[in-house]
């Protein structure tokens, strides 16, 4: 165990090493910052796209048309039956008069329907589903009801966006892990260069009988400080990129709201700092462990 005086000495040593190797420390901070910013940016984008793809199928309502001549009491009973089905979030009744008016409005001024002497529309229900993945089963159950004339549901579009959400989620997770490991590799090499530059100090500490934990601690702390500073830089880069995109989109606020990752700023800050400290500690530990192992093999060979 390290006593308090040893910890204080090693902390001061880590800070002194950073001051002595300003350029290398700056390179490590920039590398960590850019790597973490790219990883976090890609992860946030993947989460936002995944959430958007999950929300899109919910916008595709199912239209259930009532068979012509169905009595009003049967129509009311049908609404209760539809609302009680699993996977149904809401049911809205649209009378044939309202449906006909909406249809004529959708045609615009170019096409006149004044010559049509009767209303060809049917009473219908607009169904909002709680889980679009249950749409096919729901459609089959509704189709078996005697009061139902027809069902309109964009099944292919729902299937496409549901599948896309799954693919984006998996691809985003894999890409984020790959980028994080790449960041660890780059930062680890930067720390290893710092260890190599101070190999005489490490050799002297080993000659005087310093424990491996005593040798590792300054490098671990140094890596955590550099990666932590990189996490702060990454947060600033993400904020700047977010402000730039917000100014660039301008009137496209509906799109930016739709492509929302759901991650609060404080959550992003905590995650980035934890990732930075963990990344610095892991990279430094692996680098110094590898160096000590290689130097031990060289000493044994001599």
Coordinates of C-alpha atoms in Angstrom, one line a residue:
X1 CA 0.0 0.0 0.0
X2 CA 1.2 3.5 -0.8
X3 CA 1.3 5.8 2.2
X4 CA 0.0 9.4 2.0
X5 CA 3.5 10.9 1.6
X6 CA 4.3 8.6 -1.2
X7 CA 1.0 9.4 -2.9
X8 CA 1.7 13.1 -2.6
X9 CA 5.2 12.6 -4.1
X10 CA 3.9 10.6 -7.0
X11 CA 1.1 13.1 -7.7
X12 CA 3.7 15.9 -7.8
X13 CA 5.9 13.7 -10.0
X14 CA 3.0 13.2 -12.5
X15 CA 2.3 16.9 -12.7
X16 CA 6.1 17.6 -13.1
X17 CA 6.3 15.0 -15.9
X18 CA 3.4 16.8 -17.7
X19 CA 5.1 20.2 -17.3
X20 CA 8.4 18.7 -18.6
X21 CA 6.8 17.2 -21.6
X22 CA 4.4 19.9 -22.6
X23 CA 4.3 19.1 -26.3
X24 CA 3.8 15.4 -25.8
X25 CA 1.1 16.2 -23.1
X26 CA -0.6 18.6 -25.5
X27 CA -0.5 15.9 -28.2
X28 CA -2.1 13.4 -25.9
X29 CA -4.8 15.8 -24.8
X30 CA -5.6 16.7 -28.4
X31 CA -5.6 13.1 -29.4
X32 CA -7.9 12.1 -26.5
X33 CA -10.2 15.1 -27.1
X34 CA -10.6 14.5 -30.9
X35 CA -11.0 10.7 -30.4
X36 CA -13.6 11.0 -27.7
X37 CA -15.5 13.7 -29.6
X38 CA -15.6 11.5 -32.7
X39 CA -16.7 8.5 -30.6
X40 CA -19.3 10.5 -28.7
X41 CA -20.6 12.3 -31.8
X42 CA -21.0 9.0 -33.7
X43 CA -22.7 7.4 -30.7
X44 CA -25.1 10.4 -30.3
X45 CA -25.9 10.3 -34.0
X46 CA -26.5 6.6 -34.0
X47 CA -28.8 6.9 -30.9
X48 CA -30.7 9.8 -32.6
X49 CA -31.2 7.9 -35.9
X50 CA -32.2 4.8 -34.0
X51 CA -34.7 6.7 -31.9
X52 CA -36.0 8.4 -35.1
X53 CA -36.4 5.1 -36.9
X54 CA -38.3 3.7 -33.9
X55 CA -40.6 6.8 -33.8
X56 CA -41.4 6.8 -37.5
X57 CA -43.5 3.6 -37.7
X58 CA -45.7 5.1 -34.9
X59 CA -46.6 7.9 -37.4
X60 CA -48.1 5.4 -39.8
X61 CA -51.6 5.0 -38.4
X62 CA -53.8 2.1 -39.4
X63 CA -57.1 3.1 -41.1
X64 CA -60.0 0.7 -40.5
X65 CA -63.0 1.2 -42.8
X66 CA -66.5 0.2 -41.5
X67 CA -68.7 -1.8 -43.7
X68 CA -71.4 0.3 -45.3
X69 CA -74.8 0.0 -43.6
X70 CA -73.5 -1.0 -40.2
X71 CA -75.8 0.4 -37.5
X72 CA -74.5 3.2 -35.2
X73 CA -74.6 1.0 -32.1
X74 CA -72.5 -1.7 -33.9
X75 CA -70.1 1.1 -34.9
X76 CA -69.8 2.2 -31.2
X77 CA -69.3 -1.4 -30.1
X78 CA -66.6 -1.8 -32.8
X79 CA -64.7 1.2 -31.4
X80 CA -64.7 -0.4 -27.9
X81 CA -63.5 -3.7 -29.4
X82 CA -60.6 -2.0 -31.3
X83 CA -59.6 0.1 -28.2
X84 CA -59.4 -3.1 -26.1
X85 CA -57.0 -4.9 -28.5
X86 CA -53.4 -5.3 -27.4
X87 CA -51.0 -2.9 -29.2
X88 CA -53.6 -0.2 -29.7
X89 CA -52.7 3.2 -28.1
X90 CA -55.7 5.2 -29.3
X91 CA -58.8 4.9 -31.6
X92 CA -60.3 8.0 -33.4
X93 CA -63.6 7.8 -35.2
X94 CA -63.8 9.6 -38.6
X95 CA -67.3 9.9 -40.0
X96 CA -67.8 9.4 -43.8
X97 CA -68.8 13.1 -44.1
X98 CA -65.6 14.2 -42.5
X99 CA -63.6 11.7 -44.5
X100 CA -65.2 12.9 -47.7
X101 CA -64.4 16.6 -46.9
X102 CA -60.8 15.7 -46.0
X103 CA -60.4 13.8 -49.3
X104 CA -61.7 16.8 -51.3
X105 CA -59.4 19.1 -49.5
X106 CA -56.4 16.8 -50.3
X107 CA -57.2 17.1 -54.0
X108 CA -56.8 20.9 -53.9
X109 CA -58.4 23.4 -56.3
X110 CA -57.3 21.7 -59.5
X111 CA -59.8 18.8 -59.3
X112 CA -63.5 19.5 -58.7
X113 CA -65.8 16.9 -57.1
X114 CA -69.0 18.9 -57.4
X115 CA -70.3 16.6 -60.1
X116 CA -70.3 13.6 -57.6
X117 CA -73.9 13.3 -56.4
X118 CA -73.3 11.0 -53.5
X119 CA -70.7 10.5 -50.8
X120 CA -68.7 7.3 -51.6
X121 CA -66.6 7.5 -48.4
X122 CA -67.0 5.0 -45.5
X123 CA -67.0 5.6 -41.8
X124 CA -63.5 4.7 -40.5
X125 CA -61.3 4.5 -37.4
X126 CA -57.8 5.9 -37.2
X127 CA -55.7 3.6 -34.9
X128 CA -52.5 4.7 -33.3
X129 CA -50.4 1.7 -32.3
X130 CA -48.3 1.5 -29.1
X131 CA -45.9 -1.0 -30.7
X132 CA -45.8 -1.0 -34.6
X133 CA -44.2 -4.5 -34.5
X134 CA -47.6 -5.9 -33.4
X135 CA -49.2 -4.3 -36.5
X136 CA -49.5 -7.5 -38.6
X137 CA -51.1 -9.5 -35.8
X138 CA -53.4 -6.6 -35.0
X139 CA -54.3 -6.3 -38.7
X140 CA -55.3 -10.0 -38.9
X141 CA -57.4 -9.7 -35.8
X142 CA -59.3 -6.6 -37.0
X143 CA -59.8 -8.1 -40.5
X144 CA -61.7 -11.0 -38.9
X145 CA -64.4 -8.6 -37.5
X146 CA -67.7 -8.7 -39.5
X147 CA -68.1 -4.9 -39.3
X148 CA -64.8 -4.2 -41.0
X149 CA -64.8 -3.6 -44.8
X150 CA -61.1 -2.9 -45.4
X151 CA -57.9 -2.0 -43.7
X152 CA -55.2 0.5 -44.9
X153 CA -51.8 0.2 -43.3
X154 CA -48.4 0.9 -44.8
X155 CA -46.9 -2.4 -43.7
X156 CA -43.8 -2.3 -45.9
X157 CA -42.8 1.2 -44.7
X158 CA -43.2 0.1 -41.1
X159 CA -41.2 -3.1 -41.6
X160 CA -38.5 -1.1 -43.4
X161 CA -38.1 1.5 -40.6
X162 CA -38.3 -1.1 -37.8
X163 CA -35.5 -3.1 -39.5
X164 CA -33.5 0.0 -40.1
X165 CA -33.8 0.9 -36.4
X166 CA -32.4 -2.5 -35.5
X167 CA -29.5 -2.3 -38.0
X168 CA -28.6 1.3 -37.0
X169 CA -28.6 0.3 -33.3
X170 CA -26.3 -2.7 -33.8
X171 CA -24.0 -0.8 -36.3
X172 CA -23.8 2.2 -33.9
X173 CA -22.8 0.1 -31.0
X174 CA -20.1 -1.7 -33.0
X175 CA -18.7 1.5 -34.5
X176 CA -18.7 3.2 -31.1
X177 CA -16.7 0.3 -29.5
X178 CA -14.3 0.2 -32.5
X179 CA -13.7 4.0 -32.2
X180 CA -13.3 3.7 -28.4
X181 CA -10.7 1.0 -28.8
X182 CA -9.0 3.0 -31.5
X183 CA -8.8 5.9 -29.1
X184 CA -7.4 3.7 -26.4
X185 CA -4.7 2.5 -28.9
X186 CA -3.7 6.0 -29.9
X187 CA -3.6 7.3 -26.3
X188 CA -1.8 4.2 -25.2
X189 CA 0.9 4.8 -27.8
X190 CA 1.2 8.4 -26.7
X191 CA 1.7 7.4 -23.1
X192 CA 4.1 4.7 -24.2
X193 CA 6.2 7.3 -26.0
X194 CA 6.3 9.3 -22.7
X195 CA 7.4 6.3 -20.8
X196 CA 10.1 5.6 -23.4
X197 CA 11.3 9.2 -23.1
X198 CA 11.7 8.7 -19.3
X199 CA 13.1 5.2 -19.5
X200 CA 16.3 6.2 -17.5
X201 CA 14.1 7.3 -14.6
X202 CA 12.1 4.1 -14.7
X203 CA 15.3 2.0 -14.8
X204 CA 16.7 3.9 -11.8
X205 CA 13.5 3.3 -9.8
X206 CA 13.7 -0.4 -10.6
X207 CA 17.4 -0.6 -9.6
X208 CA 16.7 1.0 -6.2
X209 CA 13.9 -1.6 -5.6
X210 CA 10.8 0.4 -6.3
X211 CA 7.6 -1.7 -6.4
X212 CA 5.8 -2.0 -9.8
X213 CA 2.8 -0.1 -8.3
X214 CA 5.1 2.8 -7.3
X215 CA 6.4 3.0 -10.8
X216 CA 3.0 2.7 -12.5
X217 CA 1.1 5.2 -10.3
X218 CA 2.6 8.4 -11.8
X219 CA 2.0 7.2 -15.4
X220 CA -1.6 6.1 -14.5
X221 CA -2.3 9.4 -12.9
X222 CA -0.7 11.2 -15.9
X223 CA -2.8 9.3 -18.3
X224 CA -6.0 9.9 -16.4
X225 CA -5.2 13.7 -16.2
X226 CA -4.4 13.9 -19.9
X227 CA -7.5 11.9 -21.0
X228 CA -9.7 13.8 -18.5
X229 CA -8.5 17.1 -20.1
X230 CA -9.2 15.5 -23.4
X231 CA -12.8 14.7 -22.2
X232 CA -13.3 18.4 -21.4
X233 CA -11.9 19.3 -24.8
X234 CA -14.3 16.7 -26.4
X235 CA -17.2 18.2 -24.6
X236 CA -16.3 21.7 -25.9
X237 CA -15.9 20.4 -29.4
X238 CA -19.3 18.7 -29.3
X239 CA -20.9 21.9 -27.9
X240 CA -19.3 23.9 -30.7
X241 CA -20.4 21.4 -33.3
X242 CA -23.9 21.4 -31.9
X243 CA -24.1 25.2 -32.0
X244 CA -22.8 25.2 -35.6
X245 CA -25.4 22.6 -36.7
X246 CA -28.2 24.5 -35.0
X247 CA -27.2 27.7 -36.8
X248 CA -26.8 25.7 -40.1
X249 CA -30.2 24.0 -39.9
X250 CA -32.0 27.3 -39.3
X251 CA -35.6 26.7 -40.0
X252 CA -35.2 22.9 -39.8
X253 CA -36.0 22.8 -36.1
X254 CA -38.6 20.1 -36.6
X255 CA -35.9 17.8 -38.0
X256 CA -33.4 18.6 -35.3
X257 CA -36.1 17.9 -32.7
X258 CA -37.0 14.6 -34.4
X259 CA -33.3 13.6 -34.5
X260 CA -32.9 13.9 -30.8
X261 CA -30.6 11.5 -29.0
X262 CA -32.4 12.0 -25.6
X263 CA -29.1 12.4 -23.8
X264 CA -29.1 15.4 -21.5
X265 CA -26.0 17.7 -21.5
X266 CA -25.0 16.8 -17.9
X267 CA -25.3 13.1 -18.7
X268 CA -23.0 13.6 -21.7
X269 CA -20.5 15.5 -19.6
X270 CA -20.5 12.7 -16.9
X271 CA -20.2 10.0 -19.5
X272 CA -17.4 11.7 -21.4
X273 CA -15.5 12.4 -18.2
X274 CA -15.9 8.8 -17.0
X275 CA -14.9 7.5 -20.4
X276 CA -11.9 9.8 -20.5
X277 CA -10.6 8.8 -17.0
X278 CA -11.2 5.1 -17.7
X279 CA -9.6 5.4 -21.1
X280 CA -6.5 7.2 -19.7
X281 CA -6.1 4.7 -16.8
X282 CA -6.6 1.6 -19.1
X283 CA -4.2 2.9 -21.8
X284 CA -1.5 3.9 -19.2
X285 CA -1.8 0.7 -17.3
X286 CA -1.4 -1.5 -20.4
X287 CA 1.4 0.7 -21.8
X288 CA 3.5 0.7 -18.6
X289 CA 2.8 -3.0 -18.0
X290 CA 4.0 -3.8 -21.5
X291 CA 7.1 -1.6 -21.1
X292 CA 8.0 -3.2 -17.8
X293 CA 7.6 -6.7 -19.2
X294 CA 9.7 -5.9 -22.2
X295 CA 12.4 -4.2 -20.1
X296 CA 12.5 -7.3 -17.8
X297 CA 13.0 -9.6 -20.8
X298 CA 15.8 -7.4 -22.1
X299 CA 17.5 -7.4 -18.6
X300 CA 17.2 -11.2 -18.4
X301 CA 18.7 -11.6 -21.8
X302 CA 21.7 -9.5 -20.9

